[in-house]
Amino acid sequence: MSSARVGAARPKSQIKVSRTGTSNYGSPRAMSRNEVVVGDSVEVMLGLPEASVDLVFADPPYNLQLANRLTRPDQSVVDAVDDDWDKFADFAAYDAFTRDWLAAARRAMKPNATIFVIGSYHNIFRVGAIMQDLGFWILNDIVWRKNNPMPNFRGRRFTNAHETLIWAARDASARNYTFHYDALKAGNEDCQMRSDWLLPICSGGERLKDSSGRKTHPTQKPEALLARIMLAATNPGDLVLDPFFGSGTTGAAARLLGRDYLGIEREQIYAAAARARIAAISPLPAEAVAPAPSKRNEPRIAFASVVEAGLVAPGATLTDAKGRHKAVVRADGALSIGAIVGSIHKTGALVQGLPACNGWTFWHFESGEGLAPIDDLRAVARARLRDAAE
Ligand SMILES: C[S@@+](CC[C@H](N)C(=O)[O-])C[C@H]1O[C@@H](n2cnc3c(N)ncnc32)[C@H](O)[C@@H]1O
């Protein structure tokens, strides 16, 4: 390991980054939180308790395979990733490394945990195939579109303006993984959050620099990217594992948002920079990061409960929003249309000739101020339940 101090100017040639690295992380030990462990990610992850982390974010070596120096038209050298940690003998060596760390990460994941892996065209297809081979269940591939990408200097290819994130569950049967669909939608002006995210690359004051103005880490990710991931797929207090911690972007976002983190980084100098960076962050107030109530998490209310609560009287007539279809509320919470009896959903589907229907939004009642969906009555029933529980 290098003994160079964080912040001290250090030419790249002095950064000792052996592929195997050395670990000061020995035998398995109790789960630690909010710590940066210096060591090899596979070795450290295998020392963690099984099924102990809520989310994995991994930004592994890209295997950029840079054969030559990259220069701009003015012949200045582009500060590309040419560190030893990104070098592998061949694709087979990269695949073996990828298989090892993904298997170790999967072992540490709780059954309902998910994983985000970020990569570029150099590695993400290999990573994705290996994830599927290991049993991960891909939920989305997310395109991080950079609104300020590095231009293509030689003009021989399209400007490489995005990176890809694979979001996956531990296995195909995982159902209760965290996804704050409603909160993301509310923050996106009531439109579903899409799988293409437009975010700037990390620059300006956020970019860690040493005393000579050189980037501390060549591939520092933007905190906004990590924040979006954590707000989407974790709750406050959840543990986020990052096996390739680098400059600690995951830790910075976790501390800001009231999540816990565990970072693994084999280079002392990056680990030290990450610790200093995270220590300088003040967590946001709890109410700014508490998960928004989600419709999915609300207690299930049957239409019969709405009737029993006296919110709609048996014998009352419900209609669709335009008053074209009519049904009568039965005392048992079903609806009848002549001789046909069924749930609010089945009768709604039937009158429209559709295979399915959300009866809560289809059927309306006379509220005194015009027609309103029976979903409003469900909201009243839910509020009463909440009040009674307090
Ligand atoms: C792509 S960078 C991660 C950058 C990070 N996301 C950030 O925002 O700063 C990958 C990091 O993984 C580290 N690394 C590579 N191989 C490793 C291994 N086997 N174990 C632990 N860390 C490793 C490298 O030193 C490098 O800092």
Tab-separated table of C-alpha atoms and ligand atoms in Angstrom:
chain	number	residue	atom	x	y	z
A	1	MET	CA	0.000	0.000	0.000
A	2	SER	CA	1.143	3.514	-0.644
A	3	SER	CA	2.077	5.604	2.337
A	4	ALA	CA	1.188	8.828	0.513
A	5	ARG	CA	-1.037	11.143	2.482
A	6	VAL	CA	-4.482	12.084	1.222
A	7	GLY	CA	-4.361	15.471	-0.351
A	8	ALA	CA	-0.665	15.190	-1.152
A	9	ALA	CA	0.285	15.519	-4.815
A	10	ARG	CA	1.055	12.043	-6.096
A	11	PRO	CA	1.908	11.058	-9.631
A	12	LYS	CA	-0.108	8.114	-10.898
A	13	SER	CA	3.013	6.008	-11.248
A	14	GLN	CA	3.383	6.081	-7.462
A	15	ILE	CA	-0.038	4.626	-6.821
A	16	LYS	CA	0.595	1.000	-5.939
A	17	VAL	CA	-2.457	-0.854	-7.091
A	18	SER	CA	-1.687	-4.540	-7.349
A	19	ARG	CA	-4.566	-6.647	-8.750
A	20	THR	CA	-4.695	-8.966	-5.810
A	21	GLY	CA	-4.118	-6.260	-3.239
A	22	THR	CA	-3.564	-6.850	0.443
A	23	SER	CA	-6.254	-7.019	3.052
A	24	ASN	CA	-6.131	-5.989	6.653
A	25	TYR	CA	-9.502	-7.615	7.047
A	26	GLY	CA	-8.975	-11.062	8.470
A	27	SER	CA	-11.466	-13.611	9.719
A	28	PRO	CA	-15.261	-13.166	9.710
A	29	ARG	CA	-16.521	-10.711	12.280
A	30	ALA	CA	-19.701	-9.026	13.354
A	31	MET	CA	-21.403	-6.738	10.891
A	32	SER	CA	-19.964	-3.261	10.995
A	33	ARG	CA	-21.695	-0.148	9.779
A	34	ASN	CA	-20.493	3.199	8.534
A	35	GLU	CA	-16.979	1.992	8.042
A	36	VAL	CA	-14.501	1.893	5.174
A	37	VAL	CA	-12.604	-1.375	5.180
A	38	VAL	CA	-9.313	-1.510	3.326
A	39	GLY	CA	-8.987	-4.858	1.603
A	40	ASP	CA	-9.982	-7.056	-1.272
A	41	SER	CA	-13.713	-6.904	-1.880
A	42	VAL	CA	-14.245	-10.660	-2.293
A	43	GLU	CA	-12.259	-11.509	0.810
A	44	VAL	CA	-14.039	-8.902	2.903
A	45	MET	CA	-17.519	-9.763	1.628
A	46	LEU	CA	-16.993	-13.447	2.383
A	47	GLY	CA	-16.228	-12.395	5.952
A	48	LEU	CA	-19.598	-10.632	6.327
A	49	PRO	CA	-22.601	-12.416	7.809
A	50	GLU	CA	-24.806	-13.978	5.156
A	51	ALA	CA	-28.030	-12.163	4.234
A	52	SER	CA	-27.090	-8.996	6.101
A	53	VAL	CA	-27.205	-6.078	3.666
A	54	ASP	CA	-30.214	-4.259	2.213
A	55	LEU	CA	-28.661	-2.863	-0.959
A	56	VAL	CA	-25.443	-3.328	-2.914
A	57	PHE	CA	-24.114	-0.572	-5.129
A	58	ALA	CA	-21.114	-1.659	-7.156
A	59	ASP	CA	-18.957	0.390	-9.493
A	60	PRO	CA	-16.407	-2.303	-10.370
A	61	PRO	CA	-13.292	-1.916	-12.510
A	62	TYR	CA	-14.405	-1.321	-16.119
A	63	ASN	CA	-11.590	-3.221	-17.826
A	64	LEU	CA	-11.167	-0.289	-20.230
A	65	GLN	CA	-8.426	-2.040	-22.188
A	66	LEU	CA	-6.706	1.239	-23.073
A	67	ALA	CA	-3.914	0.303	-25.457
A	68	ASN	CA	-2.631	3.830	-26.078
A	69	ARG	CA	-2.651	7.241	-24.473
A	70	LEU	CA	-5.770	9.172	-25.365
A	71	THR	CA	-5.051	12.684	-26.637
A	72	ARG	CA	-7.154	15.706	-27.533
A	73	PRO	CA	-6.811	17.483	-30.926
A	74	ASP	CA	-4.321	19.892	-29.231
A	75	GLN	CA	-2.267	16.823	-28.214
A	76	SER	CA	-2.979	17.279	-24.491
A	77	VAL	CA	-3.410	13.937	-22.744
A	78	VAL	CA	-6.906	12.923	-21.577
A	79	ASP	CA	-6.970	11.903	-17.920
A	80	ALA	CA	-8.434	8.448	-18.656
A	81	VAL	CA	-8.578	5.503	-16.279
A	82	ASP	CA	-5.239	3.753	-16.689
A	83	ASP	CA	-4.725	2.568	-13.110
A	84	ASP	CA	-3.575	-0.952	-12.381
A	85	TRP	CA	-6.848	-1.756	-10.606
A	86	ASP	CA	-8.566	-1.533	-13.966
A	87	LYS	CA	-6.199	-3.902	-15.775
A	88	PHE	CA	-6.929	-7.571	-16.428
A	89	ALA	CA	-4.963	-10.062	-18.510
A	90	ASP	CA	-7.927	-10.850	-20.763
A	91	PHE	CA	-11.717	-11.164	-20.813
A	92	ALA	CA	-11.519	-14.551	-19.095
A	93	ALA	CA	-9.649	-13.016	-16.161
A	94	TYR	CA	-12.175	-10.202	-15.961
A	95	ASP	CA	-15.072	-12.664	-16.053
A	96	ALA	CA	-13.556	-14.789	-13.279
A	97	PHE	CA	-13.079	-11.678	-11.135
A	98	THR	CA	-16.664	-10.565	-11.880
A	99	ARG	CA	-18.101	-13.966	-10.998
A	100	ASP	CA	-16.230	-14.011	-7.685
A	101	TRP	CA	-17.287	-10.605	-6.458
A	102	LEU	CA	-20.894	-10.952	-7.625
A	103	ALA	CA	-21.242	-14.323	-5.877
A	104	ALA	CA	-19.772	-12.868	-2.679
A	105	ALA	CA	-22.113	-9.859	-2.875
A	106	ARG	CA	-25.132	-12.112	-3.454
A	107	ARG	CA	-24.246	-14.157	-0.382
A	108	ALA	CA	-24.232	-10.988	1.748
A	109	MET	CA	-27.595	-9.766	0.407
A	110	LYS	CA	-30.809	-10.214	2.385
A	111	PRO	CA	-33.387	-12.226	0.408
A	112	ASN	CA	-35.271	-9.025	-0.482
A	113	ALA	CA	-32.149	-6.913	-1.083
A	114	THR	CA	-31.360	-5.542	-4.528
A	115	ILE	CA	-28.136	-4.639	-6.319
A	116	PHE	CA	-27.178	-1.856	-8.701
A	117	VAL	CA	-24.074	-2.403	-10.832
A	118	ILE	CA	-22.832	0.434	-12.992
A	119	GLY	CA	-20.654	-0.025	-16.050
A	120	SER	CA	-19.900	1.042	-19.589
A	121	TYR	CA	-19.974	-0.812	-22.900
A	122	HIS	CA	-16.566	-2.238	-21.999
A	123	ASN	CA	-17.910	-4.424	-19.218
A	124	ILE	CA	-21.654	-4.140	-18.588
A	125	PHE	CA	-22.713	-6.881	-21.018
A	126	ARG	CA	-20.300	-9.373	-19.474
A	127	VAL	CA	-21.464	-8.313	-15.986
A	128	GLY	CA	-25.135	-8.699	-16.935
A	129	ALA	CA	-24.689	-12.202	-18.365
A	130	ILE	CA	-22.773	-13.344	-15.286
A	131	MET	CA	-25.463	-11.867	-13.016
A	132	GLN	CA	-28.098	-13.930	-14.788
A	133	ASP	CA	-25.912	-17.044	-14.630
A	134	LEU	CA	-25.568	-16.569	-10.864
A	135	GLY	CA	-29.326	-16.353	-10.346
A	136	PHE	CA	-29.843	-12.603	-9.999
A	137	TRP	CA	-33.138	-11.387	-11.443
A	138	ILE	CA	-32.757	-8.255	-13.532
A	139	LEU	CA	-35.409	-5.648	-12.720
A	140	ASN	CA	-34.262	-2.816	-14.985
A	141	ASP	CA	-31.328	-1.539	-16.934
A	142	ILE	CA	-31.051	2.164	-16.287
A	143	VAL	CA	-29.297	4.491	-18.656
A	144	TRP	CA	-27.480	7.319	-16.910
A	145	ARG	CA	-27.380	9.911	-19.667
A	146	LYS	CA	-24.668	12.486	-19.052
A	147	ASN	CA	-25.631	16.010	-19.984
A	148	ASN	CA	-21.932	16.958	-20.116
A	149	PRO	CA	-20.081	13.906	-21.525
A	150	MET	CA	-16.486	13.938	-22.695
A	151	PRO	CA	-16.437	14.568	-26.469
A	152	ASN	CA	-15.162	11.906	-28.861
A	153	PHE	CA	-11.842	13.445	-29.869
A	154	ARG	CA	-11.014	11.326	-32.895
A	155	GLY	CA	-14.448	11.519	-34.507
A	156	ARG	CA	-14.432	7.804	-35.216
A	157	ARG	CA	-17.325	6.849	-32.951
A	158	PHE	CA	-20.473	8.316	-31.428
A	159	THR	CA	-19.839	10.416	-28.350
A	160	ASN	CA	-20.067	8.013	-25.479
A	161	ALA	CA	-22.695	9.871	-23.455
A	162	HIS	CA	-24.088	7.312	-21.022
A	163	GLU	CA	-23.340	4.552	-18.586
A	164	THR	CA	-25.627	1.655	-17.802
A	165	LEU	CA	-26.826	0.500	-14.419
A	166	ILE	CA	-28.229	-2.984	-13.977
A	167	TRP	CA	-30.737	-3.188	-11.134
A	168	ALA	CA	-31.419	-6.732	-9.976
A	169	ALA	CA	-33.076	-8.675	-7.192
A	170	ARG	CA	-31.231	-11.480	-5.430
A	171	ASP	CA	-33.346	-14.053	-7.274
A	172	ALA	CA	-36.482	-14.364	-9.374
A	173	SER	CA	-38.726	-15.125	-6.399
A	174	ALA	CA	-37.900	-11.885	-4.528
A	175	ARG	CA	-41.149	-9.966	-4.206
A	176	ASN	CA	-40.848	-7.559	-1.311
A	177	TYR	CA	-37.818	-5.608	-2.415
A	178	THR	CA	-37.889	-1.901	-1.611
A	179	PHE	CA	-39.019	0.394	-4.403
A	180	HIS	CA	-40.499	3.784	-3.553
A	181	TYR	CA	-42.615	4.017	-6.661
A	182	ASP	CA	-45.070	6.608	-5.307
A	183	ALA	CA	-42.421	8.898	-3.811
A	184	LEU	CA	-40.369	8.844	-7.014
A	185	LYS	CA	-43.477	9.625	-9.036
A	186	ALA	CA	-44.419	12.501	-6.707
A	187	GLY	CA	-40.916	13.963	-7.085
A	188	ASN	CA	-41.176	13.594	-10.856
A	189	GLU	CA	-44.214	15.878	-11.188
A	190	ASP	CA	-46.586	12.908	-10.918
A	191	CYS	CA	-45.042	11.076	-13.882
A	192	GLN	CA	-43.626	7.583	-13.420
A	193	MET	CA	-39.858	7.648	-12.941
A	194	ARG	CA	-38.341	6.322	-16.147
A	195	SER	CA	-35.285	4.179	-16.684
A	196	ASP	CA	-33.296	6.942	-18.400
A	197	TRP	CA	-31.784	9.373	-15.927
A	198	LEU	CA	-30.285	12.661	-17.081
A	199	LEU	CA	-27.593	13.755	-14.629
A	200	PRO	CA	-24.329	15.669	-14.966
A	201	ILE	CA	-20.991	13.948	-14.378
A	202	CYS	CA	-19.246	14.760	-11.125
A	203	SER	CA	-17.512	18.133	-11.426
A	204	GLY	CA	-17.027	21.470	-9.678
A	205	GLY	CA	-16.933	21.586	-5.901
A	206	GLU	CA	-18.131	17.984	-5.586
A	207	ARG	CA	-15.051	16.598	-7.356
A	208	LEU	CA	-12.361	15.680	-4.827
A	209	LYS	CA	-8.972	17.174	-5.686
A	210	ASP	CA	-5.563	16.955	-4.081
A	211	SER	CA	-3.498	19.993	-3.086
A	212	SER	CA	-2.123	20.321	-6.618
A	213	GLY	CA	-5.601	20.338	-8.112
A	214	ARG	CA	-5.380	16.768	-9.451
A	215	LYS	CA	-8.464	14.558	-9.213
A	216	THR	CA	-8.240	12.382	-6.120
A	217	HIS	CA	-10.035	9.529	-7.886
A	218	PRO	CA	-10.361	9.020	-11.650
A	219	THR	CA	-13.951	7.717	-11.646
A	220	GLN	CA	-15.781	9.606	-8.889
A	221	LYS	CA	-19.528	9.206	-9.479
A	222	PRO	CA	-22.011	12.046	-8.899
A	223	GLU	CA	-23.691	12.033	-5.500
A	224	ALA	CA	-27.047	12.724	-7.190
A	225	LEU	CA	-26.852	9.338	-8.918
A	226	LEU	CA	-26.276	7.516	-5.643
A	227	ALA	CA	-28.952	9.593	-3.909
A	228	ARG	CA	-31.530	8.623	-6.512
A	229	ILE	CA	-30.641	4.962	-6.133
A	230	MET	CA	-30.921	5.085	-2.343
A	231	LEU	CA	-34.129	7.087	-2.336
A	232	ALA	CA	-35.611	4.567	-4.777
A	233	ALA	CA	-34.464	1.320	-3.216
A	234	THR	CA	-33.718	1.793	0.487
A	235	ASN	CA	-35.256	3.081	3.712
A	236	PRO	CA	-33.557	5.184	6.373
A	237	GLY	CA	-31.352	2.941	8.526
A	238	ASP	CA	-30.842	0.365	5.741
A	239	LEU	CA	-27.337	-0.933	5.169
A	240	VAL	CA	-25.798	-0.220	1.761
A	241	LEU	CA	-22.721	-2.229	0.792
A	242	ASP	CA	-20.270	-0.838	-1.769
A	243	PRO	CA	-17.468	-3.300	-2.591
A	244	PHE	CA	-15.573	-0.813	-4.807
A	245	PHE	CA	-15.821	2.268	-2.639
A	246	GLY	CA	-13.287	4.514	-4.405
A	247	SER	CA	-13.726	8.084	-3.211
A	248	GLY	CA	-16.747	7.101	-1.080
A	249	THR	CA	-19.629	8.550	-3.095
A	250	THR	CA	-21.912	5.837	-1.725
A	251	GLY	CA	-20.938	6.697	1.845
A	252	ALA	CA	-21.462	10.406	1.222
A	253	ALA	CA	-24.986	9.878	-0.129
A	254	ALA	CA	-25.800	7.358	2.607
A	255	ARG	CA	-24.756	9.722	5.394
A	256	LEU	CA	-26.701	12.602	3.866
A	257	LEU	CA	-29.857	10.477	3.534
A	258	GLY	CA	-29.765	8.685	6.897
A	259	ARG	CA	-28.752	5.284	5.489
A	260	ASP	CA	-25.855	3.174	6.794
A	261	TYR	CA	-23.004	2.095	4.546
A	262	LEU	CA	-20.153	-0.366	4.471
A	263	GLY	CA	-17.409	0.453	1.986
A	264	ILE	CA	-14.624	-1.829	0.792
A	265	GLU	CA	-11.668	-0.313	-1.015
A	266	ARG	CA	-8.267	-1.839	-1.542
A	267	GLU	CA	-6.343	1.430	-1.851
A	268	GLN	CA	-5.519	3.122	1.437
A	269	ILE	CA	-5.323	6.519	-0.206
A	270	TYR	CA	-8.861	6.302	-1.606
A	271	ALA	CA	-10.224	4.891	1.653
A	272	ALA	CA	-8.680	7.773	3.596
A	273	ALA	CA	-10.071	10.332	1.148
A	274	ALA	CA	-13.509	8.713	1.430
A	275	ARG	CA	-13.471	8.787	5.234
A	276	ALA	CA	-12.569	12.485	5.288
A	277	ARG	CA	-15.227	13.248	2.691
A	278	ILE	CA	-17.989	11.430	4.569
A	279	ALA	CA	-17.035	12.950	7.928
A	280	ALA	CA	-17.624	16.427	6.480
A	281	ILE	CA	-21.257	15.662	5.568
A	282	SER	CA	-24.157	16.691	7.793
A	283	PRO	CA	-27.111	14.304	7.586
A	284	LEU	CA	-30.386	15.825	6.420
A	285	PRO	CA	-33.189	16.138	9.002
A	286	ALA	CA	-35.153	12.892	9.442
A	287	GLU	CA	-38.385	14.363	8.058
A	288	ALA	CA	-36.624	15.283	4.807
A	289	VAL	CA	-35.638	11.681	4.143
A	290	ALA	CA	-38.475	9.668	5.714
A	291	PRO	CA	-40.141	7.462	3.095
A	292	ALA	CA	-43.349	8.997	1.755
A	293	PRO	CA	-46.479	6.974	2.479
A	294	SER	CA	-47.078	4.547	-0.343
A	295	LYS	CA	-50.449	3.262	-1.525
A	296	ARG	CA	-48.903	-0.220	-1.576
A	297	ASN	CA	-48.136	-0.063	2.149
A	298	GLU	CA	-51.569	1.149	3.165
A	299	PRO	CA	-53.836	-1.339	4.945
A	300	ARG	CA	-56.105	-3.263	2.607
A	301	ILE	CA	-59.720	-2.124	2.859
A	302	ALA	CA	-62.481	-4.206	1.312
A	303	PHE	CA	-65.561	-2.515	-0.114
A	304	ALA	CA	-67.604	-4.472	2.484
A	305	SER	CA	-65.751	-2.519	5.208
A	306	VAL	CA	-66.778	0.750	3.547
A	307	VAL	CA	-70.412	-0.426	3.626
A	308	GLU	CA	-70.119	-1.699	7.227
A	309	ALA	CA	-68.652	1.667	8.276
A	310	GLY	CA	-71.827	3.353	6.979
A	311	LEU	CA	-69.920	5.347	4.357
A	312	VAL	CA	-72.284	4.108	1.656
A	313	ALA	CA	-75.729	2.659	2.405
A	314	PRO	CA	-76.865	-0.751	1.184
A	315	GLY	CA	-79.362	-0.115	-1.613
A	316	ALA	CA	-77.528	3.014	-2.844
A	317	THR	CA	-76.874	3.305	-6.570
A	318	LEU	CA	-73.339	3.660	-7.939
A	319	THR	CA	-72.579	4.830	-11.477
A	320	ASP	CA	-69.522	5.271	-13.661
A	321	ALA	CA	-68.135	8.820	-13.994
A	322	LYS	CA	-70.459	9.641	-16.916
A	323	GLY	CA	-73.549	7.976	-15.418
A	324	ARG	CA	-73.865	5.407	-18.253
A	325	HIS	CA	-73.699	2.290	-16.078
A	326	LYS	CA	-75.515	1.653	-12.794
A	327	ALA	CA	-75.108	-0.883	-9.981
A	328	VAL	CA	-76.740	-1.301	-6.595
A	329	VAL	CA	-74.738	-1.665	-3.373
A	330	ARG	CA	-75.586	-4.871	-1.532
A	331	ALA	CA	-75.403	-5.261	2.250
A	332	ASP	CA	-72.572	-7.823	1.842
A	333	GLY	CA	-70.329	-5.370	-0.032
A	334	ALA	CA	-70.936	-6.848	-3.491
A	335	LEU	CA	-72.714	-4.929	-6.287
A	336	SER	CA	-75.694	-6.128	-8.259
A	337	ILE	CA	-76.666	-5.275	-11.801
A	338	GLY	CA	-80.033	-6.945	-12.283
A	339	ALA	CA	-79.460	-10.642	-11.628
A	340	ILE	CA	-75.678	-10.296	-11.837
A	341	VAL	CA	-73.819	-10.060	-8.525
A	342	GLY	CA	-70.065	-9.448	-8.259
A	343	SER	CA	-67.268	-7.441	-6.693
A	344	ILE	CA	-66.780	-3.767	-7.510
A	345	HIS	CA	-63.969	-4.859	-9.846
A	346	LYS	CA	-65.769	-7.724	-11.610
A	347	THR	CA	-68.949	-5.707	-12.218
A	348	GLY	CA	-66.913	-2.731	-13.466
A	349	ALA	CA	-65.077	-4.995	-15.913
A	350	LEU	CA	-68.295	-6.673	-16.990
A	351	VAL	CA	-70.200	-3.506	-17.944
A	352	GLN	CA	-67.215	-2.260	-19.948
A	353	GLY	CA	-66.559	-5.611	-21.629
A	354	LEU	CA	-62.979	-5.560	-20.285
A	355	PRO	CA	-60.972	-8.388	-18.693
A	356	ALA	CA	-60.195	-6.314	-15.573
A	357	CYS	CA	-61.135	-3.039	-13.930
A	358	ASN	CA	-60.217	-1.053	-10.823
A	359	GLY	CA	-63.684	-0.746	-9.250
A	360	TRP	CA	-62.458	1.853	-6.746
A	361	THR	CA	-61.863	4.388	-9.481
A	362	PHE	CA	-64.572	3.200	-11.887
A	363	TRP	CA	-67.646	3.315	-9.616
A	364	HIS	CA	-68.841	6.684	-8.331
A	365	PHE	CA	-71.287	7.809	-5.659
A	366	GLU	CA	-73.275	11.029	-5.283
A	367	SER	CA	-71.206	13.024	-2.807
A	368	GLY	CA	-73.536	16.013	-2.492
A	369	GLU	CA	-71.120	18.012	-4.650
A	370	GLY	CA	-71.383	15.804	-7.706
A	371	LEU	CA	-70.104	12.332	-8.524
A	372	ALA	CA	-66.969	11.131	-6.713
A	373	PRO	CA	-65.084	7.817	-6.970
A	374	ILE	CA	-65.714	5.291	-4.205
A	375	ASP	CA	-61.917	5.418	-3.699
A	376	ASP	CA	-62.646	8.617	-1.706
A	377	LEU	CA	-64.748	6.531	0.685
A	378	ARG	CA	-61.905	4.038	1.019
A	379	ALA	CA	-59.594	6.932	1.967
A	380	VAL	CA	-62.041	7.969	4.724
A	381	ALA	CA	-62.187	4.371	6.012
A	382	ARG	CA	-58.375	4.210	6.054
A	383	ALA	CA	-58.072	7.509	7.904
A	384	ARG	CA	-60.517	6.243	10.544
A	385	LEU	CA	-58.441	3.071	10.915
A	386	ARG	CA	-55.282	5.132	11.385
A	387	ASP	CA	-56.960	7.405	13.950
A	388	ALA	CA	-58.236	4.398	15.881
A	389	ALA	CA	-54.738	2.891	15.960
A	390	GLU	CA	-53.118	6.066	17.370
B	1	LIG	C1	-14.697	2.445	-10.589
B	1	LIG	S1	-13.885	2.786	-9.086
B	1	LIG	C2	-15.218	3.206	-7.962
B	1	LIG	C3	-15.423	4.701	-7.858
B	1	LIG	C4	-16.478	5.082	-6.835
B	1	LIG	N1	-17.802	4.667	-7.219
B	1	LIG	C5	-16.482	6.579	-6.605
B	1	LIG	O1	-17.528	7.244	-6.804
B	1	LIG	O2	-15.456	7.106	-6.218
B	1	LIG	C6	-13.425	1.196	-8.554
B	1	LIG	C7	-12.664	1.155	-7.251
B	1	LIG	O3	-12.525	-0.190	-6.853
B	1	LIG	C8	-11.264	-0.401	-6.252
B	1	LIG	N2	-10.958	-1.824	-6.432
B	1	LIG	C9	-10.609	-2.463	-7.561
B	1	LIG	N3	-10.465	-3.775	-7.344
B	1	LIG	C10	-10.777	-3.975	-6.041
B	1	LIG	C11	-10.845	-5.129	-5.218
B	1	LIG	N4	-10.558	-6.323	-5.701
B	1	LIG	N5	-11.203	-4.974	-3.931
B	1	LIG	C12	-11.487	-3.733	-3.419
B	1	LIG	N6	-11.435	-2.605	-4.171
B	1	LIG	C13	-11.087	-2.733	-5.456
B	1	LIG	C14	-10.337	0.538	-7.017
B	1	LIG	O4	-9.212	0.874	-6.216
B	1	LIG	C15	-11.251	1.718	-7.308
B	1	LIG	O5	-11.103	2.717	-6.335
